Tab-separated table of C-alpha atoms and ligand atoms in Angstrom:
chain	number	residue	atom	x	y	z
I	1	UNK	CA	25.830	-4.849	-0.690
I	2	UNK	CA	25.435	-8.543	0.074
I	3	UNK	CA	25.481	-11.380	-2.425
I	4	UNK	CA	22.143	-12.918	-3.167
I	5	UNK	CA	21.896	-16.342	-1.503
I	6	UNK	CA	18.669	-17.792	-2.860
I	7	UNK	CA	17.453	-17.429	-6.448
I	8	UNK	CA	13.817	-18.252	-7.141
I	9	UNK	CA	11.859	-18.849	-10.328
I	10	UNK	CA	8.077	-18.605	-9.871
I	11	UNK	CA	5.710	-19.888	-12.547
I	12	UNK	CA	3.146	-17.166	-11.919
I	13	UNK	CA	2.965	-13.719	-10.377
I	14	UNK	CA	0.775	-14.418	-7.357
I	15	UNK	CA	2.998	-17.384	-6.600
I	16	UNK	CA	5.997	-15.103	-6.707
I	17	UNK	CA	4.574	-12.667	-4.153
I	18	UNK	CA	3.402	-15.590	-2.020
I	19	UNK	CA	6.965	-16.952	-1.977
I	20	UNK	CA	8.532	-13.521	-1.432
I	21	UNK	CA	6.121	-13.009	1.479
I	22	UNK	CA	7.254	-16.238	3.176
I	23	UNK	CA	10.928	-15.379	2.619
I	24	UNK	CA	10.503	-11.877	4.087
I	25	UNK	CA	8.644	-13.330	7.068
I	26	UNK	CA	11.444	-15.801	7.708
I	27	UNK	CA	13.996	-12.998	7.787
I	28	UNK	CA	15.373	-12.819	4.238
I	29	UNK	CA	15.419	-9.451	2.503
I	30	UNK	CA	13.681	-10.256	-0.771
I	31	UNK	CA	13.190	-8.523	-4.095
I	32	UNK	CA	10.606	-9.644	-6.646
I	33	UNK	CA	11.395	-8.997	-10.285
I	34	UNK	CA	8.726	-9.486	-12.944
I	35	UNK	CA	10.207	-11.215	-15.979
I	36	UNK	CA	13.880	-11.946	-16.572
I	37	UNK	CA	15.921	-8.716	-16.333
I	38	UNK	CA	17.879	-7.681	-19.415
I	39	UNK	CA	20.868	-6.429	-17.420
I	40	UNK	CA	22.939	-8.259	-14.824
I	41	UNK	CA	23.246	-5.431	-12.285
I	42	UNK	CA	23.605	-6.997	-8.843
I	43	UNK	CA	20.501	-7.144	-6.674
I	44	UNK	CA	20.995	-6.077	-3.066
I	45	UNK	CA	18.907	-8.687	-1.228
I	46	UNK	CA	19.232	-12.084	0.436
I	47	UNK	CA	16.762	-13.629	-1.975
I	48	UNK	CA	15.439	-12.681	-5.378
I	49	UNK	CA	12.266	-14.017	-6.970
I	50	UNK	CA	11.937	-13.881	-10.743
I	51	UNK	CA	8.225	-13.986	-11.572
I	52	UNK	CA	7.307	-15.664	-14.855
I	53	UNK	CA	3.906	-16.342	-16.362
I	54	UNK	CA	4.846	-19.837	-17.450
I	55	UNK	CA	2.345	-22.097	-15.723
I	56	UNK	CA	0.027	-22.675	-18.653
I	57	UNK	CA	2.097	-21.767	-21.721
I	58	UNK	CA	3.573	-24.430	-24.047
I	59	UNK	CA	6.117	-26.604	-22.169
I	60	UNK	CA	9.026	-25.714	-24.497
I	61	UNK	CA	8.378	-22.003	-23.931
I	62	UNK	CA	8.128	-22.503	-20.148
I	63	UNK	CA	11.454	-24.360	-20.240
I	64	UNK	CA	13.108	-21.627	-22.330
I	65	UNK	CA	11.921	-18.850	-20.017
I	66	UNK	CA	12.900	-20.783	-16.887
I	67	UNK	CA	16.390	-21.457	-18.260
I	68	UNK	CA	16.817	-17.741	-19.025
I	69	UNK	CA	15.797	-16.961	-15.453
I	70	UNK	CA	18.250	-19.592	-14.195
I	71	UNK	CA	21.143	-18.071	-16.190
I	72	UNK	CA	20.367	-14.627	-14.830
I	73	UNK	CA	20.145	-15.949	-11.253
I	74	UNK	CA	23.465	-17.738	-11.714
I	75	UNK	CA	24.992	-14.416	-12.775
I	76	UNK	CA	23.811	-13.056	-9.411
I	77	UNK	CA	25.933	-15.707	-7.667
I	78	UNK	CA	23.044	-17.412	-5.864
I	79	UNK	CA	23.839	-20.558	-3.880
I	80	UNK	CA	20.519	-22.325	-4.388
I	81	UNK	CA	17.739	-22.275	-6.981
I	82	UNK	CA	14.080	-22.573	-5.925
I	83	UNK	CA	11.493	-23.397	-8.602
I	84	UNK	CA	8.139	-22.315	-7.182
I	85	UNK	CA	4.788	-23.664	-8.380
I	86	UNK	CA	1.293	-23.603	-6.965
I	87	UNK	CA	0.374	-25.254	-3.665
I	88	UNK	CA	-2.308	-27.121	-5.611
I	89	UNK	CA	0.347	-28.344	-8.071
I	90	UNK	CA	-1.455	-26.689	-11.024
I	91	UNK	CA	-0.274	-28.464	-14.164
I	92	UNK	CA	-1.313	-30.831	-16.935
I	93	UNK	CA	0.245	-34.158	-18.017
I	94	UNK	CA	2.319	-32.084	-20.504
I	95	UNK	CA	3.655	-29.919	-17.710
I	96	UNK	CA	4.888	-27.514	-16.950
I	97	UNK	CA	6.300	-28.582	-13.584
I	98	UNK	CA	7.989	-31.756	-14.872
I	99	UNK	CA	9.640	-30.335	-18.014
I	100	UNK	CA	10.930	-27.256	-16.162
I	101	UNK	CA	12.291	-29.393	-13.320
I	102	UNK	CA	14.048	-31.678	-15.808
I	103	UNK	CA	15.530	-28.744	-17.706
I	104	UNK	CA	16.827	-27.063	-14.548
I	105	UNK	CA	18.350	-30.320	-13.250
I	106	UNK	CA	19.952	-30.921	-16.662
I	107	UNK	CA	21.375	-27.386	-16.683
I	108	UNK	CA	22.760	-27.666	-13.160
I	109	UNK	CA	23.956	-31.281	-13.061
I	110	UNK	CA	24.104	-32.495	-16.666
I	111	UNK	CA	21.583	-34.468	-18.750
I	112	UNK	CA	19.605	-36.968	-16.685
I	113	UNK	CA	21.699	-36.251	-13.593
I	114	UNK	CA	21.007	-34.655	-10.231
I	115	UNK	CA	18.308	-34.904	-7.609
I	116	UNK	CA	15.597	-32.634	-6.268
I	117	UNK	CA	12.373	-32.645	-4.324
I	118	UNK	CA	8.725	-31.936	-5.052
I	119	UNK	CA	6.654	-30.489	-2.222
I	120	UNK	CA	3.659	-28.152	-2.660
I	121	UNK	CA	2.800	-28.337	1.086
I	122	UNK	CA	1.808	-25.096	2.812
I	123	UNK	CA	0.157	-26.257	6.060
I	124	UNK	CA	-0.689	-22.717	7.191
I	125	UNK	CA	-2.891	-22.511	4.079
I	126	UNK	CA	-4.337	-26.016	4.525
I	127	UNK	CA	-2.172	-27.625	1.857
I	128	UNK	CA	-0.597	-30.810	3.213
I	129	UNK	CA	1.126	-33.791	1.641
I	130	UNK	CA	0.744	-37.211	3.270
I	131	UNK	CA	1.863	-40.512	1.746
I	132	UNK	CA	2.478	-38.585	-1.424
I	133	UNK	CA	-1.116	-37.341	-1.635
I	134	UNK	CA	-1.959	-33.653	-1.695
I	135	UNK	CA	-4.780	-32.479	0.549
I	136	UNK	CA	-6.618	-29.150	0.276
I	137	UNK	CA	-8.128	-28.647	3.701
I	138	UNK	CA	-9.728	-31.959	4.661
I	139	UNK	CA	-10.143	-33.370	1.158
I	140	UNK	CA	-7.867	-34.807	-1.488
I	141	UNK	CA	-6.812	-32.382	-4.235
I	142	UNK	CA	-8.962	-34.324	-6.718
I	143	UNK	CA	-12.056	-33.822	-4.523
I	144	UNK	CA	-11.413	-30.094	-4.092
I	145	UNK	CA	-12.554	-27.334	-6.414
I	146	UNK	CA	-9.327	-27.852	-8.377
I	147	UNK	CA	-11.035	-30.568	-10.411
I	148	UNK	CA	-12.930	-27.690	-12.101
I	149	UNK	CA	-10.062	-25.261	-12.679
I	150	UNK	CA	-10.515	-23.504	-16.036
I	151	UNK	CA	-6.929	-24.120	-17.232
I	152	UNK	CA	-5.325	-26.789	-15.045
I	153	UNK	CA	-7.994	-29.159	-13.722
I	154	UNK	CA	-6.427	-31.536	-11.181
I	155	UNK	CA	-8.058	-34.977	-11.137
I	156	UNK	CA	-5.399	-36.938	-9.255
I	157	UNK	CA	-4.071	-36.217	-5.750
I	158	UNK	CA	-1.231	-38.754	-5.957
I	159	UNK	CA	1.771	-36.489	-6.585
I	160	UNK	CA	4.132	-39.345	-7.379
I	161	UNK	CA	1.824	-40.377	-10.213
I	162	UNK	CA	1.124	-36.795	-11.351
I	163	UNK	CA	4.810	-35.876	-11.410
I	164	UNK	CA	5.827	-39.169	-13.041
I	165	UNK	CA	3.558	-38.330	-15.992
I	166	UNK	CA	5.499	-35.092	-16.557
I	167	UNK	CA	9.163	-35.900	-15.897
I	168	UNK	CA	11.773	-38.053	-17.623
I	169	UNK	CA	13.279	-38.886	-14.227
I	170	UNK	CA	12.143	-41.578	-11.808
I	171	UNK	CA	9.936	-40.231	-9.026
I	172	UNK	CA	10.156	-41.500	-5.432
I	173	UNK	CA	8.615	-40.640	-2.068
I	174	UNK	CA	9.914	-39.611	1.357
I	175	UNK	CA	7.122	-40.478	3.757
I	176	UNK	CA	6.032	-38.452	6.760
I	177	UNK	CA	7.324	-41.101	9.182
I	178	UNK	CA	10.819	-40.217	7.891
I	179	UNK	CA	10.284	-36.442	7.781
I	180	UNK	CA	9.142	-36.505	11.428
I	181	UNK	CA	12.479	-38.039	12.454
I	182	UNK	CA	14.320	-34.897	11.426
I	183	UNK	CA	16.852	-33.572	8.918
I	184	UNK	CA	19.356	-36.429	9.082
I	185	UNK	CA	16.685	-39.062	8.424
I	186	UNK	CA	15.454	-37.017	5.454
I	187	UNK	CA	18.977	-36.683	4.058
I	188	UNK	CA	19.481	-40.454	4.464
I	189	UNK	CA	16.244	-41.066	2.568
I	190	UNK	CA	17.402	-38.750	-0.244
I	191	UNK	CA	20.682	-40.705	-0.518
I	192	UNK	CA	18.846	-44.026	-0.537
I	193	UNK	CA	16.424	-42.917	-3.255
I	194	UNK	CA	19.248	-41.526	-5.360
I	195	UNK	CA	21.094	-44.826	-5.096
I	196	UNK	CA	17.934	-46.483	-6.471
I	197	UNK	CA	17.968	-44.200	-9.508
I	198	UNK	CA	15.331	-41.738	-8.317
I	199	UNK	CA	15.822	-38.165	-9.568
I	200	UNK	CA	12.807	-36.468	-8.018
I	201	UNK	CA	11.406	-37.196	-4.555
I	202	UNK	CA	7.968	-36.141	-3.403
I	203	UNK	CA	8.327	-35.232	0.287
I	204	UNK	CA	5.461	-35.417	2.791
I	205	UNK	CA	4.799	-32.434	5.079
I	206	UNK	CA	1.779	-31.791	7.284
I	207	UNK	CA	3.078	-29.114	9.669
I	208	UNK	CA	5.470	-26.194	9.881
I	209	UNK	CA	7.706	-28.428	11.996
I	210	UNK	CA	8.014	-30.768	8.998
I	211	UNK	CA	8.948	-27.788	6.818
I	212	UNK	CA	11.645	-26.764	9.296
I	213	UNK	CA	13.099	-30.300	9.264
I	214	UNK	CA	12.961	-30.332	5.486
I	215	UNK	CA	14.588	-26.898	5.268
I	216	UNK	CA	17.673	-28.174	7.107
I	217	UNK	CA	17.817	-31.296	4.976
I	218	UNK	CA	17.766	-29.144	1.832
I	219	UNK	CA	20.899	-27.226	2.813
I	220	UNK	CA	23.277	-27.360	-0.135
I	221	UNK	CA	20.812	-28.972	-2.562
I	222	UNK	CA	21.376	-26.955	-5.762
I	223	UNK	CA	17.731	-27.100	-6.908
I	224	UNK	CA	14.610	-27.175	-4.764
I	225	UNK	CA	11.159	-27.386	-6.388
I	226	UNK	CA	8.203	-26.589	-4.170
I	227	UNK	CA	5.213	-24.439	-3.347
I	228	UNK	CA	5.905	-21.416	-1.192
I	229	UNK	CA	5.689	-23.338	2.114
I	230	UNK	CA	9.110	-25.006	1.910
I	231	UNK	CA	10.692	-21.523	1.908
I	232	UNK	CA	9.759	-21.174	5.579
I	233	UNK	CA	12.477	-23.664	6.531
I	234	UNK	CA	15.264	-22.408	4.268
I	235	UNK	CA	16.296	-19.124	5.925
I	236	UNK	CA	17.761	-20.990	8.929
I	237	UNK	CA	20.452	-22.417	6.631
I	238	UNK	CA	21.939	-18.928	6.179
I	239	UNK	CA	21.288	-17.726	9.733
I	240	UNK	CA	24.751	-16.211	10.178
I	241	UNK	CA	24.649	-14.329	6.881
I	242	UNK	CA	21.291	-12.560	7.171
I	243	UNK	CA	20.771	-9.041	8.439
I	244	UNK	CA	18.209	-9.419	11.241
I	245	UNK	CA	14.984	-8.234	9.609
I	246	UNK	CA	12.051	-10.212	10.965
I	247	UNK	CA	9.513	-7.547	10.002
I	248	UNK	CA	7.838	-7.419	6.614
I	249	UNK	CA	9.166	-4.367	4.816
I	250	UNK	CA	7.447	-1.128	5.648
I	251	UNK	CA	5.689	0.287	2.599
I	252	UNK	CA	5.171	3.949	1.792
I	253	UNK	CA	1.706	5.167	2.894
I	254	UNK	CA	-1.121	4.171	0.548
I	255	UNK	CA	-2.957	6.765	-1.509
I	256	UNK	CA	-5.411	6.945	-4.400
I	257	UNK	CA	-8.750	5.281	-5.165
I	258	UNK	CA	-9.394	1.608	-4.435
I	259	UNK	CA	-10.438	-1.189	-6.798
I	260	UNK	CA	-10.583	-4.968	-7.149
I	261	UNK	CA	-10.134	-6.821	-10.434
I	262	UNK	CA	-10.995	-10.516	-10.276
I	263	UNK	CA	-10.472	-13.129	-12.982
I	264	UNK	CA	-10.189	-16.083	-10.651
I	265	UNK	CA	-12.930	-18.723	-10.737
I	266	UNK	CA	-11.625	-20.623	-7.733
I	267	UNK	CA	-13.979	-21.477	-4.891
I	268	UNK	CA	-12.412	-19.036	-2.437
I	269	UNK	CA	-12.646	-16.155	-4.919
I	270	UNK	CA	-16.249	-17.016	-5.771
I	271	UNK	CA	-17.061	-16.763	-2.049
I	272	UNK	CA	-15.143	-13.466	-1.717
I	273	UNK	CA	-16.912	-11.930	-4.703
I	274	UNK	CA	-20.312	-13.135	-3.406
I	275	UNK	CA	-19.537	-11.636	0.008
I	276	UNK	CA	-18.726	-8.294	-1.603
I	277	UNK	CA	-21.831	-8.292	-3.810
I	278	UNK	CA	-24.190	-9.365	-1.013
I	279	UNK	CA	-22.907	-6.571	1.223
I	280	UNK	CA	-24.112	-4.096	-1.418
I	281	UNK	CA	-20.732	-2.775	-2.540
I	282	UNK	CA	-20.386	-1.668	-6.173
I	283	UNK	CA	-19.576	-4.604	-8.439
I	284	UNK	CA	-19.699	-5.121	-12.197
I	285	UNK	CA	-19.715	-8.572	-13.793
I	286	UNK	CA	-17.757	-8.906	-17.034
I	287	UNK	CA	-19.388	-11.141	-19.642
I	288	UNK	CA	-16.871	-13.145	-21.724
I	289	UNK	CA	-19.465	-13.554	-24.492
I	290	UNK	CA	-19.767	-9.769	-24.843
I	291	UNK	CA	-15.973	-9.648	-25.144
I	292	UNK	CA	-16.029	-12.366	-27.784
I	293	UNK	CA	-18.721	-10.440	-29.681
I	294	UNK	CA	-16.326	-7.508	-29.934
I	295	UNK	CA	-18.184	-5.102	-27.621
I	296	UNK	CA	-16.033	-2.439	-25.979
I	297	UNK	CA	-16.520	-3.939	-22.546
I	298	UNK	CA	-13.370	-2.301	-21.209
I	299	UNK	CA	-14.548	1.228	-21.974
I	300	UNK	CA	-17.998	0.420	-20.589
I	301	UNK	CA	-16.518	-0.910	-17.343
I	302	UNK	CA	-14.269	2.122	-16.878
I	303	UNK	CA	-17.176	4.480	-17.570
I	304	UNK	CA	-19.158	2.593	-14.902
I	305	UNK	CA	-16.333	2.765	-12.372
I	306	UNK	CA	-15.233	6.372	-12.867
I	307	UNK	CA	-18.003	8.201	-10.982
I	308	UNK	CA	-18.033	5.590	-8.195
I	309	UNK	CA	-14.353	5.603	-7.250
I	310	UNK	CA	-14.560	8.709	-5.045
I	311	UNK	CA	-17.130	6.941	-2.826
I	312	UNK	CA	-15.086	3.824	-2.082
I	313	UNK	CA	-13.745	0.648	-3.658
I	314	UNK	CA	-15.283	-0.965	-6.745
I	315	UNK	CA	-15.063	-4.548	-8.019
I	316	UNK	CA	-14.798	-5.656	-11.648
I	317	UNK	CA	-15.101	-9.423	-11.981
I	318	UNK	CA	-15.289	-12.253	-14.488
I	319	UNK	CA	-15.382	-14.686	-11.578
I	320	UNK	CA	-18.031	-17.334	-12.149
I	321	UNK	CA	-18.937	-20.754	-10.794
I	322	UNK	CA	-17.832	-24.023	-12.393
I	323	UNK	CA	-21.023	-24.515	-14.448
I	324	UNK	CA	-20.947	-20.978	-15.847
I	325	UNK	CA	-17.264	-21.342	-16.767
I	326	UNK	CA	-17.959	-24.664	-18.492
I	327	UNK	CA	-20.742	-23.083	-20.538
I	328	UNK	CA	-18.469	-20.211	-21.624
I	329	UNK	CA	-15.636	-22.605	-22.457
I	330	UNK	CA	-17.957	-24.795	-24.517
I	331	UNK	CA	-18.703	-21.771	-26.701
I	332	UNK	CA	-15.300	-20.091	-26.843
I	333	UNK	CA	-12.765	-22.788	-25.975
I	334	UNK	CA	-10.964	-22.727	-22.603
I	335	UNK	CA	-7.761	-21.128	-23.838
I	336	UNK	CA	-9.490	-18.439	-25.891
I	337	UNK	CA	-11.940	-17.576	-23.101
I	338	UNK	CA	-9.072	-17.307	-20.622
I	339	UNK	CA	-7.046	-15.027	-22.870
I	340	UNK	CA	-10.005	-12.798	-23.716
I	341	UNK	CA	-10.866	-12.300	-20.061
I	342	UNK	CA	-7.258	-11.780	-18.978
I	343	UNK	CA	-6.717	-9.229	-21.709
I	344	UNK	CA	-9.870	-7.312	-20.831
I	345	UNK	CA	-9.291	-7.327	-17.076
I	346	UNK	CA	-5.683	-6.191	-17.466
I	347	UNK	CA	-6.817	-3.314	-19.729
I	348	UNK	CA	-9.381	-2.390	-17.071
I	349	UNK	CA	-6.728	-2.457	-14.332
I	350	UNK	CA	-4.541	-0.193	-16.437
I	351	UNK	CA	-7.447	2.179	-17.025
I	352	UNK	CA	-8.294	2.216	-13.314
I	353	UNK	CA	-4.729	3.111	-12.354
I	354	UNK	CA	-4.758	5.872	-14.975
I	355	UNK	CA	-7.984	7.144	-13.365
I	356	UNK	CA	-6.163	7.451	-10.046
I	357	UNK	CA	-6.523	4.057	-8.399
I	358	UNK	CA	-3.604	3.643	-5.994
I	359	UNK	CA	-4.771	0.559	-4.079
I	360	UNK	CA	-5.443	-2.379	-6.384
I	361	UNK	CA	-6.385	-5.940	-5.496
I	362	UNK	CA	-6.104	-8.587	-8.206
I	363	UNK	CA	-7.583	-12.076	-7.796
I	364	UNK	CA	-6.215	-14.942	-9.871
I	365	UNK	CA	-2.721	-16.099	-10.757
I	366	UNK	CA	-2.964	-15.808	-14.547
I	367	UNK	CA	-5.030	-12.660	-14.157
I	368	UNK	CA	-2.387	-11.110	-11.911
I	369	UNK	CA	0.336	-11.893	-14.427
I	370	UNK	CA	-1.644	-10.144	-17.159
I	371	UNK	CA	-2.374	-7.129	-14.932
I	372	UNK	CA	1.204	-6.676	-13.753
I	373	UNK	CA	2.429	-6.902	-17.352
I	374	UNK	CA	-0.172	-4.370	-18.519
I	375	UNK	CA	0.905	-1.999	-15.741
I	376	UNK	CA	4.537	-2.415	-16.809
I	377	UNK	CA	5.620	-3.242	-13.263
I	378	UNK	CA	9.248	-4.374	-13.165
I	379	UNK	CA	9.810	-4.791	-9.405
I	380	UNK	CA	7.640	-5.258	-6.361
I	381	UNK	CA	8.503	-4.299	-2.798
I	382	UNK	CA	6.935	-6.777	-0.411
I	383	UNK	CA	4.951	-5.347	2.501
I	384	UNK	CA	2.736	-6.691	5.274
I	385	UNK	CA	0.738	-9.894	4.910
I	386	UNK	CA	-3.031	-9.642	4.429
I	387	UNK	CA	-3.695	-13.379	4.702
I	388	UNK	CA	-1.248	-16.294	4.462
I	389	UNK	CA	0.334	-16.199	1.009
I	390	UNK	CA	-0.836	-12.680	0.094
I	391	UNK	CA	1.092	-9.529	1.029
I	392	UNK	CA	0.478	-5.940	0.039
I	393	UNK	CA	3.228	-4.753	-2.267
I	394	UNK	CA	4.272	-1.346	-3.516
I	395	UNK	CA	5.088	-0.841	-7.197
I	396	UNK	CA	5.861	1.833	-9.715
I	397	UNK	CA	4.026	1.862	-13.024
I	398	UNK	CA	4.399	4.108	-16.063
I	399	UNK	CA	0.595	4.388	-15.814
I	400	UNK	CA	0.987	6.268	-12.508
I	401	UNK	CA	3.944	8.589	-12.925
I	402	UNK	CA	5.356	10.052	-9.733
I	403	UNK	CA	3.351	7.942	-7.286
I	404	UNK	CA	3.595	4.451	-5.835
I	405	UNK	CA	0.695	2.058	-6.335
I	406	UNK	CA	-0.196	-0.534	-3.703
I	407	UNK	CA	-0.976	-3.866	-5.362
I	408	UNK	CA	-1.950	-7.208	-3.831
I	409	UNK	CA	-1.990	-10.305	-6.024
I	410	UNK	CA	-4.242	-13.020	-4.613
I	411	UNK	CA	-3.902	-16.574	-5.783
I	412	UNK	CA	-7.365	-17.979	-6.484
I	413	UNK	CA	-7.813	-20.203	-3.486
I	414	UNK	CA	-6.214	-17.934	-0.908
I	415	UNK	CA	-7.773	-15.536	1.543
I	416	UNK	CA	-10.698	-15.412	3.963
I	417	UNK	CA	-14.218	-14.689	2.714
I	418	UNK	CA	-13.880	-10.980	3.620
I	419	UNK	CA	-10.413	-10.745	2.059
I	420	UNK	CA	-11.108	-7.699	-0.155
I	421	UNK	CA	-12.638	-5.609	2.620
I	422	UNK	CA	-9.926	-6.667	5.074
I	423	UNK	CA	-7.133	-5.788	2.654
I	424	UNK	CA	-8.350	-2.203	2.171
I	425	UNK	CA	-9.005	-1.772	5.891
I	426	UNK	CA	-5.382	-2.701	6.588
I	427	UNK	CA	-4.159	0.273	4.556
I	428	UNK	CA	-6.399	2.677	6.451
I	429	UNK	CA	-4.711	1.954	9.762
C	1	ADP	P1	-6.805	-18.807	-10.170
C	1	ADP	O1	-5.697	-18.178	-9.384
C	1	ADP	O2	-8.091	-18.893	-9.410
C	1	ADP	O3	-6.397	-20.096	-10.809
C	1	ADP	P2	-6.386	-17.543	-12.719
C	1	ADP	O4	-6.479	-16.079	-13.028
C	1	ADP	O5	-5.000	-18.141	-12.626
C	1	ADP	O6	-7.176	-17.786	-11.366
C	1	ADP	O7	-7.149	-18.406	-13.785
C	1	ADP	C1	-8.475	-18.191	-14.123
C	1	ADP	C2	-8.611	-18.256	-15.631
C	1	ADP	O8	-9.993	-18.306	-15.959
C	1	ADP	C3	-8.048	-17.017	-16.330
C	1	ADP	O9	-7.416	-17.381	-17.534
C	1	ADP	C4	-9.299	-16.191	-16.601
C	1	ADP	O10	-9.154	-15.304	-17.683
C	1	ADP	C5	-10.308	-17.276	-16.891
C	1	ADP	N1	-11.689	-16.847	-16.634
C	1	ADP	C6	-12.112	-15.930	-15.749
C	1	ADP	N2	-13.432	-15.789	-15.770
C	1	ADP	C7	-13.890	-16.641	-16.707
C	1	ADP	C8	-15.188	-16.977	-17.175
C	1	ADP	N3	-16.271	-16.370	-16.687
C	1	ADP	N4	-15.272	-17.916	-18.137
C	1	ADP	C9	-14.177	-18.539	-18.619
C	1	ADP	N5	-12.928	-18.276	-18.210
C	1	ADP	C10	-12.766	-17.348	-17.251
């Protein structure tokens, strides 16, 4: 049994599997745990990711949950803490990235003390940070679909400004010209910023090479805050202590029916759902207004799916374009609409697994959190990658006694247009 080296706190469930996927691929044996464990039994892995659903809850609650996760990780003896958020920096001026970062720094270093970084870059998934600005593909964050996100619309791509609105600490910037010079230059920049009273530094990164430089510069930093990309460069810091394991874990063979549950309204998911529907595969749209009117939409959806499952995968979706979401939110309120849909989709996922679904795709970060909680999944074993940021995992659920269920949690903007079809095909091989 080895001691856990890296302890991670992820603010949503898809983000947690995304991070675990990058850690496994860089050679760290990784366990994902959903929620903060009650016991302190030692985890046998190089890295452990505690998945929370804290991205859009009240900031004080996000802080409380994150601090509980931190205490548990400390009890595991980890050498470094990694606070993982979305590669599109999903947050509001109230948080939760800033308040959680402040609370973790306070807990580790003392009130107002300490230093950490902010870096949502994940170049392999077209998320880059240059001169402190976050790009999604070729456009600024604020010009991407994220301006229309149902819960965390992002209207500003300047991460220094966005983070400064959320944190008590001064925010600085390490520019790409410094990052490109390598780890020592980055460390020097950290020292310089700290001397100027900066507590949080946004760090530019536009390539995996930048992430590798940054990884070395982060050696020994007690708290790192980032998207999943920065993890790529961290494993090298423990090179001598890792069991060579470059392969993603092998999962048990997949079995059972196949289904997709989608509550993401991101552009990529909209395209994936459209691709599925246009190709004539079975798909059922869930109407939030019918939910709000008290109709038993869950039972109706399960009755629709049941006779179809034997013929191939089915899709249940609340996914809608920005205008449709706005119209729903105007009637129900954004928060209420989100909760209604999450609750319904997670009940459907539970029902599907009880019907014998053993291969389940979930689209949407908040949606995935709700589904995994409904399934009562405590741990996830990370398997092969479907697309960057999204691995297949194997889980046990009380809803499926005696059999493993394959689950993939897809963050809204991840995955190619044929992601759903591709994911199932992978398990047939
Ligand atoms: P993503 O990963 O794309 O951000 P999430 O699941 O995190 O997806 O967030 C999408 C949110 O939008 C969820 O709270 C979901 O319940 C809500 N939602 C889904 N469909 C609709 C809809 N048609 N109208 C309003 N809200 C919706």
